[in-house]
């Protein structure tokens, strides 16, 4: 199976779990040379969407169901600029488990689920303009932690058979939603933790030391300005495309006797013994709609009020308003130099701190940039 | 906005009042509105009345507004979208996100507190001083006519053109660039077109402006004057086929008939009747009001500051003449 499957399927209850005898390895964040994307079902072993059937409820009954939902989980509220529910999970009271473990570079922290908001320019203190991408961390909560021994995903990567079980799996959900619209099994995932069902789920491989209590909120302050992150998302689906758009070929001339081949790729093979098309030859085909990883994006600014992260560059995959996953970068030279919030940041009580910037980023509240005369 | 337009046209075309409720039920479908209004527009065009474009429609709205319902007058002036066009987001639906637009507006207002960005239009003569690491005094000043104004949000930019030492020179500035120290409008006026890119193909005298030009003040509350100057282009070749662009500020181009015939073939005069196209290209008026209601109080503060400064300048001016 493709690696995409691997990285999107999360753990299932043991009753539903399909077990293979093979050894377990941790997920790879990106997939190369996979087959063209196709509809994969079931994407989640627990079916999420319920069939839309009219339950023929009266208006009163509908209101009662709504009230029951609000009674159980909490009233609708706008928190950090997102319309969600004021969840009263008993577990979120003493959220971060006090693990007195010091951070060291070998420990792997959890990631975040974010929405891509779009791009706009920012300026550096030297007057240079940089384009930034805005990512909003949308109402993230830890749903479940599966220790390394118990973690047994239905589909395993086969690239690394001798891998030792070292990392646990942290299930993170984003965007609370009304449980009426999901199946019973799907809601059951959250029920035990007293959480509302989440619209989006993500599976993050973490060191056992970085495990978090279910119900812990994850905020944008999990990262700091100046950190480097990897952004994983699904690229824009462009459909079946020719080589000029898909691989950036130059095509052929418009004139000089060329007919009907202006946008074609030209020769794809050799003659003689090599008289075949080699595997991996760049040819027309489906473009986009694949998971891709933008590695080593620098964080320039964080807004704590709306949980928005500004990263440098506009290369992160996906359209505006699509879901992306954020990780600490895997690039060796851009890893954390100083200890980050570990296992995650605490919820700040004071609302004083709204924006934090990297040192060399121009703040719009500052004076106009001027250069000093050199002598 | 669509609904209002419909009301307006119903009024203009003299529909019987009894038909209106039935008609309103049909309004559910945007497509039907489109078809229906297209018919209405066509029927209007036979009466030789000038066709209102989208911008005019909203100014006529006060007339139709009385017919529909008495609304509470908002404090936000109706011409805000001409003075602050960059506060309206890009209408392309795939790129829209309300939170991003809000954060962008907050940043823009923060910047406006540090620099006075005056009201200006394409055709205004402006002077921009900006920090420049390579200039002798670490700053440069450029005077020129604004030939283009583009972009929304923090990407908003404008282009100035002048002839310096017999060479046509253009400078493109980002409106919210923190290296810009000062933006002055030396002569506030509009021209007949929304883009003056044809000045590149015109003789140099059309885009030559004195670098030491003094600021010309308009009386308080006066409308922005429109300069009806017609530009006579140099003979072809040009940078664009101006005969096809339907420019109002161009004098006779002096071309052969075949050029005009071809331009006529390629013209798409029906596009101005395509209301859905107009709708997709613009931000609906309700949304505009929402946006300006959100930012107006802070913009107004900045505006008051600017006026104070301006009054000082006006006071100084007569002493200079003496």
mmCIF file of C-alpha atoms in Angstrom, chain A residues 80-81 115-124 126-128 131-132 134 136 301 303 305-306 308 310 314 319-321 355 357 362 364-374, chain B residues 93-112 114-115 130-138 153-155 174-182:
data_model
loop_
_atom_site.group_PDB
_atom_site.id
_atom_site.type_symbol
_atom_site.label_atom_id
_atom_site.label_comp_id
_atom_site.label_asym_id
_atom_site.label_seq_id
_atom_site.Cartn_x
_atom_site.Cartn_y
_atom_site.Cartn_z
ATOM 1 C CA UNK A 80 -9.096 32.159 19.882
ATOM 2 C CA UNK A 81 -11.190 33.398 16.976
ATOM 3 C CA UNK A 115 -5.355 25.667 8.569
ATOM 4 C CA UNK A 116 -3.636 27.606 5.826
ATOM 5 C CA UNK A 117 -5.042 31.130 5.769
ATOM 6 C CA UNK A 118 -3.175 32.608 2.812
ATOM 7 C CA UNK A 119 -0.146 34.779 2.126
ATOM 8 C CA UNK A 120 0.864 38.365 2.611
ATOM 9 C CA UNK A 121 4.119 40.317 2.644
ATOM 10 C CA UNK A 122 6.030 41.308 5.773
ATOM 11 C CA UNK A 123 9.216 43.314 6.004
ATOM 12 C CA UNK A 124 12.514 42.711 7.756
ATOM 13 C CA UNK A 126 16.761 45.890 6.903
ATOM 14 C CA UNK A 127 13.878 46.935 4.638
ATOM 15 C CA UNK A 128 13.718 43.696 2.688
ATOM 16 C CA UNK A 131 6.302 36.824 1.559
ATOM 17 C CA UNK A 132 4.771 34.933 4.442
ATOM 18 C CA UNK A 134 -0.311 32.334 7.653
ATOM 19 C CA UNK A 136 -3.863 29.042 12.130
ATOM 20 C CA UNK A 301 5.798 35.821 13.946
ATOM 21 C CA UNK A 303 -0.166 35.775 17.179
ATOM 22 C CA UNK A 305 -4.756 35.720 20.407
ATOM 23 C CA UNK A 306 -5.800 33.965 17.215
ATOM 24 C CA UNK A 308 -1.714 32.218 13.989
ATOM 25 C CA UNK A 310 3.546 33.343 10.086
ATOM 26 C CA UNK A 314 4.847 30.565 0.170
ATOM 27 C CA UNK A 319 -4.903 25.689 -1.136
ATOM 28 C CA UNK A 320 -6.041 28.519 1.101
ATOM 29 C CA UNK A 321 -8.296 27.155 3.860
ATOM 30 C CA UNK A 355 2.198 39.116 19.025
ATOM 31 C CA UNK A 357 8.206 38.351 16.503
ATOM 32 C CA UNK A 362 9.763 44.624 11.232
ATOM 33 C CA UNK A 364 4.124 47.447 12.061
ATOM 34 C CA UNK A 365 3.912 49.288 15.368
ATOM 35 C CA UNK A 366 7.502 50.483 14.935
ATOM 36 C CA UNK A 367 8.794 53.675 13.324
ATOM 37 C CA UNK A 368 9.728 53.948 9.658
ATOM 38 C CA UNK A 369 12.981 52.203 8.718
ATOM 39 C CA UNK A 370 15.874 54.599 8.135
ATOM 40 C CA UNK A 371 19.516 53.850 7.409
ATOM 41 C CA UNK A 372 22.348 55.438 9.271
ATOM 42 C CA UNK A 373 24.929 57.456 7.385
ATOM 43 C CA UNK A 374 28.297 55.734 7.190
ATOM 44 C CA UNK B 93 -13.167 33.393 -3.755
ATOM 45 C CA UNK B 94 -10.441 30.727 -3.611
ATOM 46 C CA UNK B 95 -8.082 33.110 -1.851
ATOM 47 C CA UNK B 96 -10.445 34.558 0.702
ATOM 48 C CA UNK B 97 -10.208 34.022 4.411
ATOM 49 C CA UNK B 98 -11.884 36.380 6.849
ATOM 50 C CA UNK B 99 -9.304 36.024 9.617
ATOM 51 C CA UNK B 100 -6.354 36.672 7.314
ATOM 52 C CA UNK B 101 -8.087 39.744 5.928
ATOM 53 C CA UNK B 102 -8.723 40.990 9.453
ATOM 54 C CA UNK B 103 -5.114 40.512 10.553
ATOM 55 C CA UNK B 104 -3.976 42.226 7.388
ATOM 56 C CA UNK B 105 -6.207 45.223 8.062
ATOM 57 C CA UNK B 106 -4.893 45.466 11.629
ATOM 58 C CA UNK B 107 -1.329 45.605 10.326
ATOM 59 C CA UNK B 108 -2.283 48.208 7.744
ATOM 60 C CA UNK B 109 -3.816 50.467 10.375
ATOM 61 C CA UNK B 110 -0.742 50.098 12.573
ATOM 62 C CA UNK B 111 1.397 51.264 9.679
ATOM 63 C CA UNK B 112 -0.937 54.131 8.867
ATOM 64 C CA UNK B 114 3.227 56.069 11.552
ATOM 65 C CA UNK B 115 2.937 57.388 8.039
ATOM 66 C CA UNK B 130 11.962 56.660 0.889
ATOM 67 C CA UNK B 131 14.976 55.313 2.720
ATOM 68 C CA UNK B 132 17.650 54.138 0.339
ATOM 69 C CA UNK B 133 20.840 52.540 1.513
ATOM 70 C CA UNK B 134 22.727 53.490 -1.647
ATOM 71 C CA UNK B 135 21.709 57.140 -1.879
ATOM 72 C CA UNK B 136 24.064 59.858 -0.562
ATOM 73 C CA UNK B 137 21.733 61.043 2.221
ATOM 74 C CA UNK B 138 20.291 57.536 2.726
ATOM 75 C CA UNK B 153 -4.131 44.613 1.574
ATOM 76 C CA UNK B 154 -0.442 44.911 2.383
ATOM 77 C CA UNK B 155 0.376 44.180 -1.263
ATOM 78 C CA UNK B 174 4.551 49.321 -2.061
ATOM 79 C CA UNK B 175 2.042 51.462 -0.189
ATOM 80 C CA UNK B 176 2.807 49.857 3.192
ATOM 81 C CA UNK B 177 6.561 49.479 2.735
ATOM 82 C CA UNK B 178 8.167 50.610 6.027
ATOM 83 C CA UNK B 179 11.080 52.204 4.151
ATOM 84 C CA UNK B 180 8.767 54.877 2.737
ATOM 85 C CA UNK B 181 9.202 58.000 4.834
ATOM 86 C CA UNK B 182 6.662 60.333 3.305
#
